[in-house]
Amino acid sequence: MTAPVELAAVSRWYGNVVAVNEISFELRAGVTGLLGPNGAGKSTLLHLIAGFLAPSAGTVTVDGHPAFGDPEVYRRIGLVPEREAVYPFLTGREFVEANARLQGVADPVGATARAIEQVDLSDVQDRRVGTYSKGMRQRAKVAAALVHDPSILLLDEPFNGMDPRQRLHTMELLRSLGENGRTILFSSHILEEVERVAGRILVIVAGRLAASGDFRSIRRLMTDRPHTFTLRSSNDRGLASALLDEPAVSGVTLDDGVLVVRAADFGTFSRAVSGRARRAGISLYELLPTDESLESVFSYLVRG
Amino acid sequence: MNLVIARITLRQLLSRRRTLLLLLLGGIVLVVAFVRRISGDTSGGTSDTRFTADLLSTLGIATLMPLVALIFGTGAMGAELEEGTAVYILAKPVSRLSVAFTKLSVAIVCSILLTSVPILLAGLLSGGPDGPALAVGFAVAAAVGSAVYCAIFMALSLVTGRAFVFGLAYVLVWESFLAGLFAGTRTLSVREQTLAFAAALAKPPADVFKADLPLGTAVVVAVVVAALALAITVRRMARIEIAGEVT
């Protein structure tokens, strides 16, 4: 059975810059999170699937049809772009209704009311979009993407600018749409957002697909990667010697009086380090992870 | 023609501050004609007709028409692509040809309203024995010229992100400067073509107004240029890509 969205060895480059590099995956019903640092190529990937960009190599298909150059694919796709721009002179309701009419929805007024209700925008639907906060604009964009009840929903950083309540509401909406059989792909550079909504995850770094699959297994991969710590103690040299005996430690260096420990297993090392120090009669003053940024996590996944 | 896109484009074009400036510019043409009328400096002779022809050709055709068409022609599609709202129109099961045709039609209608109407009214106000004929002739010619300009400027907006600058350079450098220096450059001037149409339609006496470009040449070049601009628009619309933010 054909997957709703299929990418086969897709690359996209701009001159000498490779934005997306030989990416292949399939999307099926449910919520998939597209996770990656800024500049990783998430938007380019979403725009390739949305038919706004032609792949430089490989194929992108939506329900078996090429995504680029066929406006009919938009009957099945709802798109929430990252750019904030929305017609400022239209009210929220007019904006969503215009989208419904352009989609050829049988009952545009009814569909508009339902979509606005879904994103909890009823109170301000008759205000001009130009007067909306960023979060309201995001919700108006989500309503416009949902108004024709698409089977595929593509959202580029949809939670940007939303307050915590709106964020939870929209997350719940996406989860329920995914459970009801919609194929949903949303991008984010925030791990916690993806964790809360997506059952499946695609990690993209520097245009490459670094990891894909079930969220829990990717999360474990991220947690279980080698970690580097700097330590400060009453006897750094003695602690270095004691830690070399610890199986979870894969390397110890003592440069310029700074003790740096490389641990193969985050959990085991965290549990063992204080015991090792105590048994050696050393006081541990400080234990700092040095590579906890999301970028370093992504870099590890790429190398892996 | 897609009515939803037409309505959005119309509101988009008319809600800009630039449109107010264009209304002001059209108003200036009317004010000049009105001042001439009430100043009592009207003998009802050839000098009135000559003044009307000068007013309509210089302020109307040479100034108002290209500026209005430049703003509407480049704004109809180009501004949407630049601002990012084009996504909402292009991510729909509507053919790109229909989007382009609708947007161009709205730009042309807006341009005609803000160009031909002031020219018509100014011609009627300004006076002279051939005033009404000049008013109608210049207004109709301005409508045709506006359409050609809009087609060119819309194509330009799909080719470059700096369509307004290039369009302005064409109007100011090519049409205003080079066309005055070299006769050959007038052939590719929409302004000169429009003046040739106006002369053919209004049929003013030769001592009142005379176009520099022969009518036959004006018609052929205008048709070829407009067709070329439309072909570029259709081709670019079919292949248009939206990259989005780099994230």
XYZ file of C-alpha atoms in Angstrom, chain A residues 22-287:
266
model
C 19.715 12.147 0.041
C 16.841 11.783 2.434
C 14.443 8.864 2.239
C 11.464 8.130 4.465
C 7.760 7.380 4.430
C 5.059 9.076 6.454
C 1.989 7.187 7.564
C -1.017 8.030 9.729
C -0.100 9.577 13.074
C 2.031 12.452 14.243
C 5.674 12.608 13.192
C 8.026 15.213 14.585
C 10.737 16.688 12.383
C 13.454 17.679 14.801
C 16.633 19.539 14.023
C 18.652 22.622 14.894
C 18.157 25.915 13.071
C 19.431 25.738 9.509
C 19.234 21.926 9.384
C 16.926 21.909 6.364
C 13.567 21.296 8.088
C 11.712 24.003 6.176
C 13.245 22.939 2.880
C 12.089 19.383 3.545
C 8.547 20.528 4.407
C 8.437 22.734 1.319
C 9.579 19.799 -0.825
C 6.706 17.693 0.529
C 4.292 20.627 0.098
C 5.208 20.864 -3.589
C 6.748 24.312 -3.275
C 10.199 23.112 -4.224
C 11.261 20.678 -6.915
C 13.811 18.115 -5.695
C 17.231 18.480 -7.309
C 17.474 14.671 -7.137
C 15.151 11.893 -5.982
C 11.360 11.845 -5.801
C 8.726 13.234 -3.448
C 5.261 11.748 -3.812
C 1.976 12.490 -2.088
C -0.471 9.594 -2.327
C 1.631 8.259 -5.181
C 1.639 11.526 -7.197
C 4.646 13.843 -7.606
C 4.274 16.680 -5.096
C 5.746 19.401 -7.321
C 3.799 20.951 -10.183
C 0.366 19.509 -9.448
C -2.049 21.851 -7.616
C -4.431 18.921 -7.096
C -2.191 17.589 -4.289
C -3.409 20.509 -2.164
C -6.836 18.880 -1.847
C -5.077 16.380 0.430
C -2.549 18.710 2.060
C -3.002 21.342 4.741
C 0.035 23.557 5.217
C 1.058 25.833 8.072
C 4.085 27.817 6.875
C 6.623 29.189 9.321
C 6.519 32.745 8.010
C 4.142 34.856 10.018
C 2.752 36.805 7.075
C -1.026 36.591 6.854
C -3.223 39.113 4.999
C -3.484 41.819 7.665
C -6.601 43.406 6.170
C -8.716 40.238 6.515
C -10.415 39.204 9.728
C -9.533 35.776 11.090
C -12.857 34.422 9.852
C -12.452 35.974 6.389
C -8.968 34.494 6.134
C -10.074 30.975 7.043
C -13.181 31.225 4.849
C -11.085 32.399 1.862
C -8.967 29.272 2.323
C -12.127 27.132 2.462
C -13.471 28.674 -0.742
C -10.142 28.290 -2.541
C -10.176 24.625 -1.524
C -13.650 24.265 -3.020
C -15.201 23.150 0.291
C -18.936 22.433 -0.122
C -19.994 24.437 2.944
C -17.268 27.073 3.426
C -19.125 28.968 6.157
C -19.773 25.849 8.251
C -16.253 24.515 7.677
C -14.809 27.882 8.713
C -16.809 27.920 11.944
C -15.635 24.378 12.764
C -11.969 25.105 12.042
C -12.030 28.295 14.106
C -13.655 26.393 16.959
C -10.993 23.683 16.703
C -8.166 26.166 17.277
C -10.070 28.113 19.918
C -10.097 31.378 17.985
C -13.836 32.142 18.103
C -13.487 35.136 20.432
C -11.315 37.106 18.040
C -12.501 35.760 14.695
C -13.965 39.116 13.625
C -10.826 41.076 14.385
C -8.396 41.902 11.613
C -5.444 39.532 11.482
C -3.137 42.553 11.497
C -4.165 43.177 15.113
C -3.512 39.560 16.204
C -0.718 38.475 18.523
C 1.795 36.010 17.127
C 0.032 33.125 18.860
C -3.356 34.128 17.430
C -1.871 34.347 13.941
C -0.395 30.877 14.363
C -3.805 29.508 15.331
C -5.460 31.285 12.393
C -2.906 29.626 10.107
C -3.651 26.225 11.665
C -7.412 26.800 11.191
C -6.826 27.745 7.537
C -4.827 24.538 7.039
C -7.534 22.393 8.678
C -10.579 23.952 7.025
C -10.804 21.443 4.151
C -10.176 18.492 6.475
C -6.951 17.363 4.775
C -5.581 13.862 5.170
C -2.014 15.222 5.354
C -1.034 18.118 7.577
C 2.369 19.806 7.321
C 3.269 22.326 9.997
C 6.464 24.365 10.143
C 7.295 25.346 13.738
C 3.570 25.577 14.590
C 4.013 26.370 18.293
C 6.149 29.465 17.758
C 4.703 32.449 19.597
C 1.932 30.509 21.340
C 1.478 30.910 25.075
C 1.586 27.704 27.192
C -2.207 27.262 27.190
C -2.487 27.705 23.413
C 0.493 25.420 22.964
C -1.109 22.622 24.986
C -4.422 23.083 23.167
C -2.749 22.869 19.746
C -0.657 19.871 20.835
C -3.809 18.082 21.956
C -5.476 18.952 18.642
C -2.586 17.507 16.627
C -2.538 14.368 18.789
C -6.251 13.769 18.267
C -6.011 14.421 14.524
C -3.149 11.918 14.351
C -5.168 9.346 16.294
C -8.030 9.868 13.855
C -5.900 8.766 10.909
C -4.392 12.025 9.624
C -0.775 11.987 8.518
C 0.885 14.835 10.360
C 4.437 16.122 10.086
C 5.505 19.075 12.166
C 8.924 20.638 12.534
C 10.495 21.900 15.704
C 13.922 22.593 17.132
C 12.636 21.917 20.662
C 12.903 18.330 21.836
C 10.203 18.669 24.489
C 7.617 19.821 21.924
C 8.277 16.785 19.782
C 8.271 14.523 22.835
C 4.800 15.662 23.860
C 3.085 15.215 20.507
C 4.920 12.888 18.179
C 4.967 9.105 18.318
C 7.558 9.015 15.581
C 10.502 11.263 15.019
C 12.800 12.271 12.169
C 16.019 13.977 13.209
C 17.615 16.108 10.535
C 21.041 17.677 10.896
C 22.931 19.606 8.199
C 20.488 18.404 5.540
C 20.910 14.728 6.409
C 18.503 12.383 8.112
C 20.406 11.617 11.321
C 17.875 9.299 12.918
C 14.296 8.168 12.448
C 11.879 5.901 14.194
C 9.972 5.523 17.407
C 10.415 8.507 19.717
C 11.434 6.436 22.747
C 14.261 4.658 20.934
C 15.633 7.947 19.581
C 15.346 9.488 23.038
C 17.281 6.540 24.489
C 19.914 6.933 21.784
C 20.243 10.583 22.739
C 20.522 9.835 26.451
C 22.851 6.863 26.096
C 25.393 8.617 23.881
C 28.901 9.287 25.325
C 28.828 12.348 27.569
C 31.656 14.627 28.605
C 31.865 16.177 32.066
C 34.217 18.562 33.804
C 34.794 17.847 37.501
C 36.204 19.871 40.358
C 37.220 18.115 43.580
C 39.581 18.228 46.565
C 42.015 15.973 44.649
C 41.492 16.006 40.884
C 44.482 13.743 40.142
C 43.293 11.147 42.709
C 39.750 11.293 41.363
C 41.035 10.813 37.809
C 42.853 7.716 38.927
C 39.798 6.394 40.783
C 37.481 6.999 37.832
C 39.731 5.083 35.423
C 38.608 1.906 37.223
C 34.941 2.767 36.551
C 33.561 0.702 33.608
C 31.210 3.530 32.536
C 34.214 5.834 31.989
C 35.852 5.676 28.577
C 38.471 8.383 29.010
C 39.987 10.806 31.517
C 42.163 13.851 30.837
C 43.703 16.374 33.180
C 44.626 19.464 31.224
C 45.639 22.731 32.889
C 44.231 21.494 36.178
C 40.796 20.760 34.683
C 39.565 17.192 35.022
C 37.559 16.079 31.994
C 35.825 12.710 32.004
C 34.253 11.002 29.043
C 31.503 8.562 30.039
C 30.112 5.922 27.724
C 26.864 5.662 29.656
C 25.250 8.752 31.146
C 23.069 6.970 33.720
C 25.696 4.533 35.054
C 28.356 7.233 35.354
C 26.001 9.665 37.114
C 25.151 7.023 39.699
C 28.767 5.832 40.160
C 30.798 9.035 40.356
C 29.851 10.163 43.859
C 30.492 6.660 45.326
C 33.922 6.444 43.669
C 34.869 9.867 45.072
C 33.661 8.979 48.564
C 35.548 5.673 48.634
C 38.732 7.483 47.556
C 38.228 10.030 50.341
C 37.835 12.877 47.859
C 35.293 15.691 48.125
C 33.443 16.357 44.880
C 32.781 20.109 44.426
C 31.345 20.313 40.932
C 30.176 18.029 38.121
